[in-house]
Amino acid sequence: MLLKEPDFEEGYSELETNGEIHTQQFDADLEVDRLKPSDDSLDIPSKCTVVHDHKPDKLNTEQGDNNIVHQDNASTETPKSTVLNDSCSAEKEKADACSRSVNNSSTGPSVSGVTSSVPDFSILRGEVCLDNLTIRELQEAFRATFGRETTVKDKLWLKRRITMGLTNSCDVQSSGCVVKDYKIVCKDAKHKLPTIEGLPKVEVEATSLVRFQVLGSGNERDTSSCSYYRSEDQQRSSNRLKGVSTDNDESEGTLQDEQGAAKRLRKPTKRYIEELADTETLDSTGKLSSPGKRAAHGEVLLRQRVTPLQEVDSLSITYPTRKDTFGGFSVHVPYASRMRRGRPRRNFISFLDDDPPVECPEVQMAVETMLGKDGEHVNHVSSAVEVPLMKNAEKKGGHIETAEKKGGHIETADNKEIRSIEADDICRTDAKTKTKRGLKRKHHRAWTLSEVLKLVDGVAQFGPGKWSEIRRLSFASYSYRTSVDLKDKWRNLLRASQTQLSPENDGVCPRKSNPSIIPIPPAILLRVKELAELQPQAGNLAAAIKFSGQSSKVAQGRGSSGFL
DNA sequence: ATTAGGG
DNA sequence: CCCTAAT
């Protein structure tokens, strides 16, 4: 590329020098082509061949560049001729294709018509040096390209505009050619059309060029495309502004034209490219098989090429989607994503129904007790109510266990005390069963303040380690607290007391970050601590207390606890 | 069945 | 909370 540039410029400069002449010549050539396609075809072959031979498979590859370079070099030596040659080859190729396949179709006339409208903007066989054109010529070229007049006198603008128009013209794209760096590469033909590269000012000329490319590019499709393009040209010239589109899908270009140069420059999507590549692979196969019948296959191939896009669209539709709205935008979302993530909802009430509610007198007592005793605390006696442990659940085994864990806290309302208790009862019942199976996990119940107090009192009364006693006497109402639970809780309390009461953490509740967790009042912790300290040495005391039934009573009293 | 302790 | 060993 880099190497090439210099050469190019040289050639280019020379061209510039002879600009008008060239233009003239080109025009002449063009006309000749139109009039005598056959001749062109004859002339072209050699040059074309060269190009083709070079890299059938590689489109924009380095090879391509190299080739160009070579040509450029040649051109350097003989600037004019070179340029002409290149352009000619390309143009002629296309022309050939066109003429051959499409000739009959009113292509000739149409083109001529267009041509007429397109004054004499220089048509360098495939490459046009807009730089050489006068403003007026550029304007005309513009008209030819966009189908409308322009009063702009800015040469640069005009050139850009025209170039863009050409670049993005449907013709180019549909033809399978890619405009890159002022170079038009024809994928279809798998030969690259040498264009002026590296010269920012050199612009590919419009209509004619496009036509060429189309023709040249698709030896296979050229035929069809050629006709198509020509017709389109006509249409364009007349209807561009109206937005008339050709029957072909490629007609997209028409729309693009209308939309304007800016949009035209849009590059194809990655996906599109990929698709295209795939298609090409397929095409290549097809191509090889039918080199001779290019014309015939042309359409087919074209269609194939187009298909990818359609497929893409169809694909998007393929997946079942639903419309969803995000931030006011409606979006299609695959239904799959809608799948419920959490565990399936569970009607925990069903449990109760299923299991003949095991009403223990104890439960009733418990309830009454709670209501009566706890007073202020009643409400939070059971913060988490729902206990899924049911026979059914048991049957299901571990899975349920997990589920329960997660879903356990569904109910937090205090109102459900009773139910919770029932559940608890059931739980207990189940617990036994489950214990055997070892699958069930007890629903986590946060310890309430009242519970803690009772525990502490109990410990104070009976001494630590008398969990069964404590449970029996102090936790009669809480069926779900086992002696083990009490023991564990006590242990935790001890830890807490040691931790929280330590000077470092003074007043700072480690968990205060979580508002839902009610910190254990330091008072209680203090008591716990005291108890803990006392207990070891209080073996006697405990024994003493134990002995006297009264002592237990005394112990229950608050005052006593404080004392303890 | 309880208790103690580890996890 | 669960699990388990030791009583």
XYZ file of C-alpha atoms (C1' of nucleotides) in Angstrom:
578
model
C 0.000 0.000 0.000
C 2.532 2.463 1.084
C 4.752 1.714 -1.786
C 1.960 1.960 -4.085
C 0.923 5.348 -3.024
C 3.851 7.190 -4.404
C 3.506 5.550 -7.710
C 0.001 6.371 -7.670
C 0.487 9.924 -7.007
C 2.814 10.201 -9.826
C 0.351 8.745 -12.138
C -2.271 10.810 -10.637
C -0.403 14.000 -11.020
C 0.173 13.284 -14.584
C -3.411 12.570 -15.002
C -4.262 15.796 -13.511
C -2.072 17.481 -15.967
C -3.868 15.928 -18.787
C -7.135 15.910 -17.047
C -9.410 17.163 -19.677
C -7.974 15.119 -22.359
C -8.456 12.078 -20.328
C -11.920 12.959 -19.597
C -12.566 13.328 -23.189
C -10.981 10.101 -23.931
C -12.868 8.346 -21.274
C -16.078 9.646 -22.434
C -15.210 8.496 -25.799
C -14.346 5.139 -24.444
C -17.497 4.961 -22.571
C -19.502 5.693 -25.563
C -17.580 3.225 -27.508
C -18.308 0.696 -24.916
C -21.900 1.387 -25.075
C -22.018 1.367 -28.747
C -19.630 -1.410 -29.303
C -19.582 -3.640 -26.348
C -18.072 -6.395 -28.305
C -15.023 -4.391 -29.138
C -14.478 -3.540 -25.585
C -14.783 -7.025 -24.535
C -12.159 -7.933 -27.001
C -9.762 -5.356 -25.799
C -10.312 -5.957 -22.198
C -9.590 -9.601 -21.795
C -5.891 -9.415 -21.475
C -5.865 -6.790 -18.823
C -8.728 -8.249 -17.028
C -7.206 -11.579 -17.013
C -4.211 -10.330 -15.258
C -6.236 -8.899 -12.521
C -8.290 -11.965 -12.112
C -5.450 -14.323 -12.076
C -3.776 -12.610 -9.285
C -6.028 -13.375 -6.467
C -9.221 -15.050 -6.955
C -9.629 -15.752 -3.301
C -8.172 -12.798 -1.645
C -10.160 -9.719 -1.844
C -8.368 -6.935 -0.182
C -5.360 -8.870 0.666
C -1.890 -7.656 0.286
C -1.635 -9.432 -2.921
C -4.306 -7.281 -4.237
C -2.382 -4.300 -3.214
C 0.685 -5.602 -4.793
C -1.042 -6.072 -7.989
C -2.246 -2.649 -7.870
C 1.172 -1.489 -7.177
C 2.479 -3.201 -10.151
C -0.067 -1.713 -12.296
C 0.627 1.569 -10.780
C 4.217 1.219 -11.512
C 3.424 0.529 -15.037
C 1.241 3.493 -15.008
C 3.987 5.510 -13.552
C 5.993 4.887 -16.587
C 3.158 5.673 -18.822
C 0.849 7.599 -16.667
C -2.027 8.076 -18.923
C -1.967 4.768 -20.484
C -1.576 3.098 -17.213
C -4.477 4.707 -15.665
C -6.442 4.089 -18.662
C -5.406 0.569 -18.717
C -6.425 -0.075 -15.224
C -9.618 1.645 -15.508
C -10.099 0.223 -18.856
C -9.557 -3.253 -17.756
C -12.010 -2.897 -15.060
C -14.403 -0.987 -17.073
C -14.085 -3.115 -20.046
C -14.543 -6.194 -18.071
C -17.694 -4.893 -16.734
C -18.655 -3.533 -19.957
C -18.140 -6.888 -21.433
C -20.266 -8.563 -18.976
C -22.824 -5.967 -19.404
C -22.769 -5.852 -23.024
C -22.764 -9.540 -23.369
C -25.501 -10.419 -21.092
C -27.422 -7.286 -20.866
C -26.778 -5.637 -24.059
C -30.032 -6.501 -25.514
C -31.942 -5.272 -22.630
C -32.539 -1.650 -23.084
C -29.402 -1.240 -21.141
C -27.723 0.504 -23.921
C -30.370 3.063 -24.378
C -30.984 3.495 -20.750
C -27.414 4.018 -20.093
C -27.093 6.366 -22.870
C -30.006 8.210 -21.509
C -28.415 8.407 -18.184
C -25.226 9.286 -19.771
C -26.800 12.067 -21.549
C -28.012 13.357 -18.313
C -24.615 12.736 -16.973
C -22.795 15.087 -19.154
C -19.281 14.351 -19.644
C -18.090 13.768 -16.217
C -15.015 11.880 -16.796
C -15.540 8.257 -16.596
C -12.257 6.634 -16.207
C -12.946 3.078 -16.713
C -13.922 2.435 -13.237
C -11.881 5.193 -11.891
C -12.607 8.722 -12.280
C -10.504 11.543 -11.234
C -12.945 13.993 -9.964
C -10.120 16.267 -9.374
C -9.795 16.752 -13.013
C -13.310 17.869 -13.349
C -14.367 21.393 -13.262
C -16.860 22.512 -10.792
C -19.491 22.438 -13.354
C -18.566 18.962 -14.360
C -18.607 17.917 -10.789
C -22.010 19.360 -10.418
C -23.174 17.419 -13.334
C -21.617 14.342 -11.964
C -23.413 15.029 -8.786
C -26.618 15.312 -10.645
C -25.923 12.065 -12.308
C -25.211 10.421 -9.081
C -27.940 11.775 -6.946
C -30.439 12.737 -9.519
C -30.658 16.277 -8.439
C -29.030 19.499 -9.217
C -26.608 21.150 -6.954
C -25.403 24.631 -6.807
C -22.559 23.904 -4.563
C -19.359 25.156 -5.938
C -17.114 23.578 -3.465
C -15.082 21.179 -5.441
C -14.038 19.160 -2.518
C -17.533 18.861 -1.259
C -18.781 17.826 -4.599
C -16.150 15.238 -4.972
C -16.781 13.809 -1.616
C -20.400 13.802 -2.117
C -20.168 12.041 -5.390
C -17.712 9.595 -4.118
C -19.815 8.761 -1.194
C -22.782 8.344 -3.336
C -20.917 5.967 -5.485
C -19.293 4.212 -2.689
C -22.468 3.412 -0.983
C -24.542 3.072 -3.972
C -26.465 -0.075 -3.880
C -24.823 -1.026 -7.042
C -21.494 -1.344 -5.500
C -22.683 -3.192 -2.511
C -25.073 -5.383 -4.248
C -22.550 -6.165 -6.817
C -20.529 -7.651 -4.114
C -17.942 -5.025 -4.481
C -16.510 -3.278 -1.589
C -15.248 0.183 -1.675
C -12.279 0.481 0.455
C -9.770 3.205 0.564
C -10.901 4.446 -2.740
C -10.468 1.016 -4.004
C -13.251 -1.042 -5.231
C -12.921 -4.663 -4.684
C -15.150 -7.108 -6.292
C -15.664 -10.098 -4.206
C -17.825 -11.819 -6.637
C -15.438 -11.867 -9.425
C -12.810 -12.350 -6.838
C -10.748 -9.959 -8.629
C -9.981 -6.596 -7.437
C -10.549 -3.566 -9.431
C -7.605 -1.381 -9.176
C -8.623 1.972 -8.119
C -6.789 4.979 -7.210
C -5.704 4.349 -3.759
C -4.040 6.530 -1.302
C -5.126 9.509 -3.195
C -7.666 11.174 -1.106
C -8.657 13.414 -3.878
C -9.111 10.797 -6.430
C -12.641 9.760 -6.298
C -14.342 6.969 -7.898
C -16.715 8.200 -10.399
C -20.306 7.578 -10.209
C -22.694 5.951 -12.435
C -20.380 4.704 -14.985
C -17.970 3.384 -12.527
C -20.541 1.672 -10.563
C -21.826 0.095 -13.601
C -18.433 -1.090 -14.457
C -17.837 -2.557 -11.194
C -21.045 -4.284 -11.165
C -20.456 -5.675 -14.496
C -16.901 -6.555 -13.972
C -17.316 -7.728 -10.486
C -19.847 -10.328 -11.004
C -18.964 -12.272 -13.925
C -21.517 -14.574 -12.616
C -24.030 -12.113 -11.499
C -22.954 -9.434 -13.710
C -25.385 -10.260 -16.277
C -28.319 -9.846 -14.110
C -26.808 -7.212 -12.007
C -25.768 -5.359 -15.010
C -29.211 -5.088 -16.320
C -30.439 -4.328 -12.957
C -28.004 -1.643 -12.374
C -28.568 0.013 -15.580
C -32.202 0.081 -15.039
C -31.608 1.317 -11.622
C -29.453 4.032 -12.882
C -32.293 5.183 -14.921
C -34.590 4.985 -12.067
C -32.185 6.758 -9.929
C -31.701 9.574 -12.197
C -35.399 10.030 -12.411
C -36.734 8.802 -9.135
C -34.050 9.045 -6.618
C -35.739 11.653 -4.685
C -38.922 9.751 -4.730
C -37.327 6.791 -3.216
C -38.384 4.372 -5.823
C -36.790 1.095 -5.176
C -35.990 -1.622 -7.544
C -37.475 -4.991 -7.264
C -34.246 -6.431 -6.070
C -33.387 -6.521 -2.468
C -30.195 -4.866 -3.302
C -32.235 -1.904 -4.227
C -31.514 -0.931 -0.734
C -28.978 1.231 -2.307
C -31.695 3.329 -3.714
C -32.931 4.079 -0.313
C -29.514 4.795 0.781
C -29.121 7.237 -1.971
C -32.140 9.007 -0.808
C -31.108 9.030 2.739
C -27.996 10.747 1.829
C -24.328 10.276 1.699
C -23.844 10.254 5.406
C -25.849 7.173 5.958
C -24.415 5.493 3.018
C -21.062 5.330 4.521
C -22.321 3.067 7.154
C -20.287 -0.011 7.266
C -21.877 -3.365 7.203
C -22.439 -5.037 10.457
C -20.018 -7.599 11.674
C -22.687 -10.118 11.533
C -23.526 -9.151 8.041
C -19.946 -9.516 7.065
C -19.764 -12.893 8.599
C -22.874 -13.964 6.897
C -21.572 -12.596 3.715
C -18.368 -14.479 4.120
C -20.211 -17.676 4.669
C -22.317 -17.085 1.703
C -19.309 -16.355 -0.310
C -17.769 -19.570 0.624
C -20.794 -21.227 -0.676
C -20.850 -19.056 -3.671
C -17.314 -19.803 -4.513
C -18.207 -23.389 -4.721
C -21.023 -22.595 -6.968
C -18.930 -20.306 -9.011
C -16.393 -22.851 -9.791
C -18.998 -25.205 -10.912
C -20.504 -22.820 -13.350
C -18.005 -20.459 -14.754
C -19.533 -20.517 -18.146
C -23.070 -19.882 -17.140
C -22.280 -16.925 -15.106
C -25.121 -14.988 -16.431
C -27.558 -17.623 -15.460
C -26.157 -18.072 -12.048
C -25.748 -14.466 -11.555
C -29.207 -13.967 -10.308
C -29.153 -16.988 -8.174
C -25.971 -16.016 -6.572
C -27.158 -12.584 -6.024
C -30.139 -13.889 -4.330
C -28.093 -16.079 -2.176
C -25.996 -13.256 -1.235
C -28.952 -11.358 -0.239
C -30.487 -14.170 1.640
C -28.193 -13.960 4.561
C -29.697 -10.741 5.566
C -33.114 -12.112 5.385
C -32.057 -15.092 7.296
C -30.637 -12.956 9.930
C -33.875 -11.214 10.305
C -35.763 -14.381 10.348
C -33.467 -15.701 12.947
C -34.153 -12.908 15.227
C -37.757 -13.742 14.912
C -37.169 -17.375 15.253
C -36.830 -17.328 18.961
C -39.986 -16.960 20.845
C -39.968 -13.567 22.285
C -42.259 -11.358 24.089
C -42.396 -7.682 24.230
C -41.128 -6.209 27.324
C -40.554 -2.701 28.322
C -37.448 -1.350 29.796
C -37.209 2.226 30.645
C -40.024 2.991 28.309
C -38.550 1.105 25.417
C -40.222 -1.919 24.165
C -37.889 -4.751 23.716
C -38.164 -8.277 22.604
C -37.068 -10.644 25.231
C -36.696 -14.323 24.824
C -39.275 -16.097 26.819
C -36.690 -18.273 28.331
C -35.334 -15.376 30.244
C -38.654 -15.103 31.881
C -38.210 -18.328 33.676
C -38.708 -18.078 37.331
C -35.479 -18.198 39.124
C -36.473 -18.551 42.675
C -37.775 -21.729 44.028
C -41.265 -22.484 42.951
C -43.856 -20.927 45.041
C -45.151 -23.026 47.735
C -48.427 -23.085 49.401
C -47.321 -23.677 52.863
C -50.828 -23.698 54.119
C -51.344 -26.859 52.258
C -48.949 -28.421 54.644
C -51.118 -27.628 57.511
C -54.053 -29.019 55.753
C -52.334 -32.114 54.683
C -50.978 -32.862 58.008
C -53.632 -33.299 60.486
C -52.648 -30.456 62.636
C -51.145 -32.069 65.587
C -52.620 -29.994 68.246
C -50.676 -30.496 71.343
C -52.091 -29.208 74.485
C -48.684 -27.916 74.887
C -49.113 -25.744 71.921
C -52.200 -24.217 73.246
C -50.471 -23.629 76.457
C -47.612 -22.171 74.694
C -49.791 -19.775 72.922
C -51.545 -18.733 75.986
C -48.357 -18.514 77.821
C -46.773 -16.415 75.216
C -49.652 -14.106 74.995
C -49.852 -13.774 78.669
C -46.334 -13.907 79.798
C -44.461 -12.129 77.138
C -46.681 -9.184 77.178
C -44.699 -6.644 75.318
C -42.687 -9.283 73.636
C -45.556 -11.344 72.557
C -45.440 -10.061 69.122
C -42.010 -11.085 68.281
C -42.181 -14.366 69.968
C -42.146 -15.888 66.625
C -40.649 -13.642 64.129
C -40.338 -16.235 61.473
C -43.350 -18.333 61.333
C -43.640 -20.551 58.461
C -42.173 -23.897 59.041
C -42.433 -26.060 56.059
C -41.519 -29.223 57.709
C -44.251 -31.460 56.620
C -44.574 -35.078 56.033
C -44.717 -34.394 52.384
C -41.627 -32.409 52.641
C -39.955 -35.192 54.392
C -40.866 -37.548 51.700
C -39.309 -35.332 49.198
C -36.124 -35.241 51.086
C -33.156 -33.015 50.750
C -34.476 -30.886 48.000
C -37.212 -29.685 50.113
C -34.901 -29.007 52.858
C -33.058 -26.546 50.795
C -36.195 -25.019 49.604
C -37.450 -24.607 53.028
C -34.399 -22.935 54.155
C -34.754 -20.358 51.546
C -38.428 -19.885 51.747
C -38.824 -20.280 55.388
C -39.150 -16.686 56.240
C -42.099 -15.982 54.167
C -44.107 -15.010 57.115
C -42.769 -12.507 59.494
C -45.929 -11.144 60.855
C -46.553 -11.563 64.485
C -50.144 -12.402 63.918
C -49.184 -15.816 62.857
C -47.964 -16.862 66.175
C -50.501 -19.527 66.516
C -49.866 -20.903 63.208
C -46.216 -20.724 63.780
C -46.616 -22.666 66.872
C -48.558 -25.268 65.094
C -45.920 -25.358 62.538
C -43.380 -25.671 65.190
C -45.179 -28.525 66.624
C -45.361 -30.165 63.344
C -41.816 -29.370 62.871
C -40.888 -31.073 65.961
C -42.862 -34.051 65.026
C -41.279 -34.040 61.706
C -37.984 -33.321 63.154
C -37.996 -36.660 64.763
C -38.861 -38.369 61.594
C -36.528 -36.337 59.624
C -33.797 -36.864 62.102
C -33.788 -40.382 61.004
C -33.446 -39.357 57.485
C -31.141 -36.613 58.386
C -32.463 -34.550 55.587
C -34.639 -32.083 57.254
C -33.212 -28.958 58.546
C -34.965 -27.100 61.198
C -36.291 -23.808 60.202
C -34.117 -21.116 61.517
C -35.763 -19.178 64.237
C -34.233 -16.074 65.427
C -34.000 -15.913 69.105
C -36.203 -13.309 70.524
C -35.310 -11.152 73.368
C -37.839 -12.835 75.577
C -36.343 -16.158 74.740
C -32.946 -14.963 75.610
C -34.187 -13.625 78.884
C -35.838 -16.855 79.694
C -32.736 -18.684 78.833
C -30.646 -16.506 81.017
C -33.056 -16.843 83.823
C -33.118 -20.503 83.323
C -29.387 -20.713 83.448
C -29.428 -18.592 86.521
C -31.892 -20.899 88.094
C -30.682 -24.241 87.120
C -27.229 -23.495 86.210
C -25.560 -23.974 82.880
C -25.724 -27.388 81.452
C -29.132 -28.090 82.768
C -30.591 -27.480 79.424
C -33.165 -30.107 79.562
C -34.345 -28.684 82.793
C -34.395 -25.195 81.520
C -36.170 -26.177 78.472
C -38.722 -28.059 80.348
C -39.417 -25.345 82.829
C -38.635 -22.151 81.109
C -39.342 -22.990 77.535
C -42.432 -24.999 77.947
C -44.134 -22.666 75.561
C -41.460 -22.830 72.946
C -41.699 -26.259 71.621
C -39.220 -25.540 68.934
C -36.365 -24.863 71.297
C -34.570 -27.958 72.151
C -32.107 -28.380 74.911
C -29.442 -28.338 72.333
C -30.756 -25.127 71.030
C -30.596 -23.655 74.457
C -27.142 -24.856 74.908
C -26.053 -23.435 71.617
C -27.708 -20.200 72.288
C -26.090 -19.947 75.606
C -22.793 -20.567 74.098
C -23.414 -17.834 71.649
C -24.501 -15.537 74.365
C -21.360 -16.191 76.208
C -19.303 -15.434 73.208
C -21.282 -12.347 72.574
C -20.881 -11.179 76.071
C -17.210 -11.688 75.864
C -16.931 -9.991 72.590
C -19.361 -7.181 72.838
C -18.667 -6.236 76.338
C -15.019 -6.036 75.710
C -13.698 -2.473 75.962
C -12.775 -2.325 72.299
C -16.248 -2.803 71.074
C -17.886 -0.737 73.683
C -21.288 0.250 72.705
C -20.696 -0.870 69.208
C -22.917 -3.600 68.146
C -21.104 -5.723 65.626
C -24.281 -6.385 63.788
C -25.780 -3.011 64.061
C -25.367 -2.735 60.366
C -28.292 -5.015 60.015
C -31.327 -3.261 61.387
C -33.447 -6.349 61.268
C -31.321 -7.938 63.899
C -32.075 -6.703 67.300
C -28.908 -6.411 69.236
C -28.929 -8.079 72.525
C -29.176 -5.479 75.169
C -25.891 -5.110 76.951
C -27.710 -5.622 80.199
C -28.491 -9.136 79.259
C -25.031 -9.738 78.023
C -23.753 -8.500 81.254
C -25.868 -10.898 83.104
C -24.696 -13.652 80.887
C -21.197 -12.764 81.560
C -21.714 -12.699 85.232
C -23.403 -16.027 85.097
C -20.648 -17.416 83.057
C -18.105 -16.225 85.536
C -20.082 -17.370 88.462
C -21.045 -20.728 87.153
C -17.696 -22.385 87.147
C -17.087 -21.651 90.724
C -20.723 -21.798 91.539
C -20.925 -25.452 91.202
C -21.845 -25.337 94.757
C -24.276 -22.625 94.227
C -25.938 -24.428 91.440
C -26.126 -27.487 93.528
C -27.468 -25.468 96.336
C -30.057 -23.919 94.181
C -30.890 -27.169 92.745
C -31.540 -28.547 96.068
C -33.987 -26.051 97.148
C -37.085 -25.842 95.100
C -37.575 -22.375 96.369
C -34.322 -21.207 95.155
C -35.473 -21.917 91.694
C -38.454 -19.760 92.274
C -36.322 -17.041 93.566
C -34.040 -17.416 90.668
C -36.876 -16.857 88.264
C -37.474 -13.483 89.711
C -35.725 -10.720 87.917
C -34.099 -9.426 90.915
C -32.520 -12.674 91.616
C -31.110 -12.873 88.178
C -29.490 -9.562 88.634
C -28.033 -10.792 91.719
C -26.770 -13.806 90.035
C -31.811 -39.033 76.529
C -28.456 -35.414 77.687
C -24.506 -32.922 77.277
C -20.495 -30.939 75.253
C -18.222 -29.472 71.492
C -16.991 -29.013 66.616
C -18.644 -27.519 62.168
C -28.443 -25.100 63.152
C -26.568 -29.667 62.455
C -23.913 -33.571 63.775
C -21.672 -36.517 66.785
C -19.117 -38.377 70.509
C -19.309 -39.269 75.148
C -22.027 -39.942 79.072
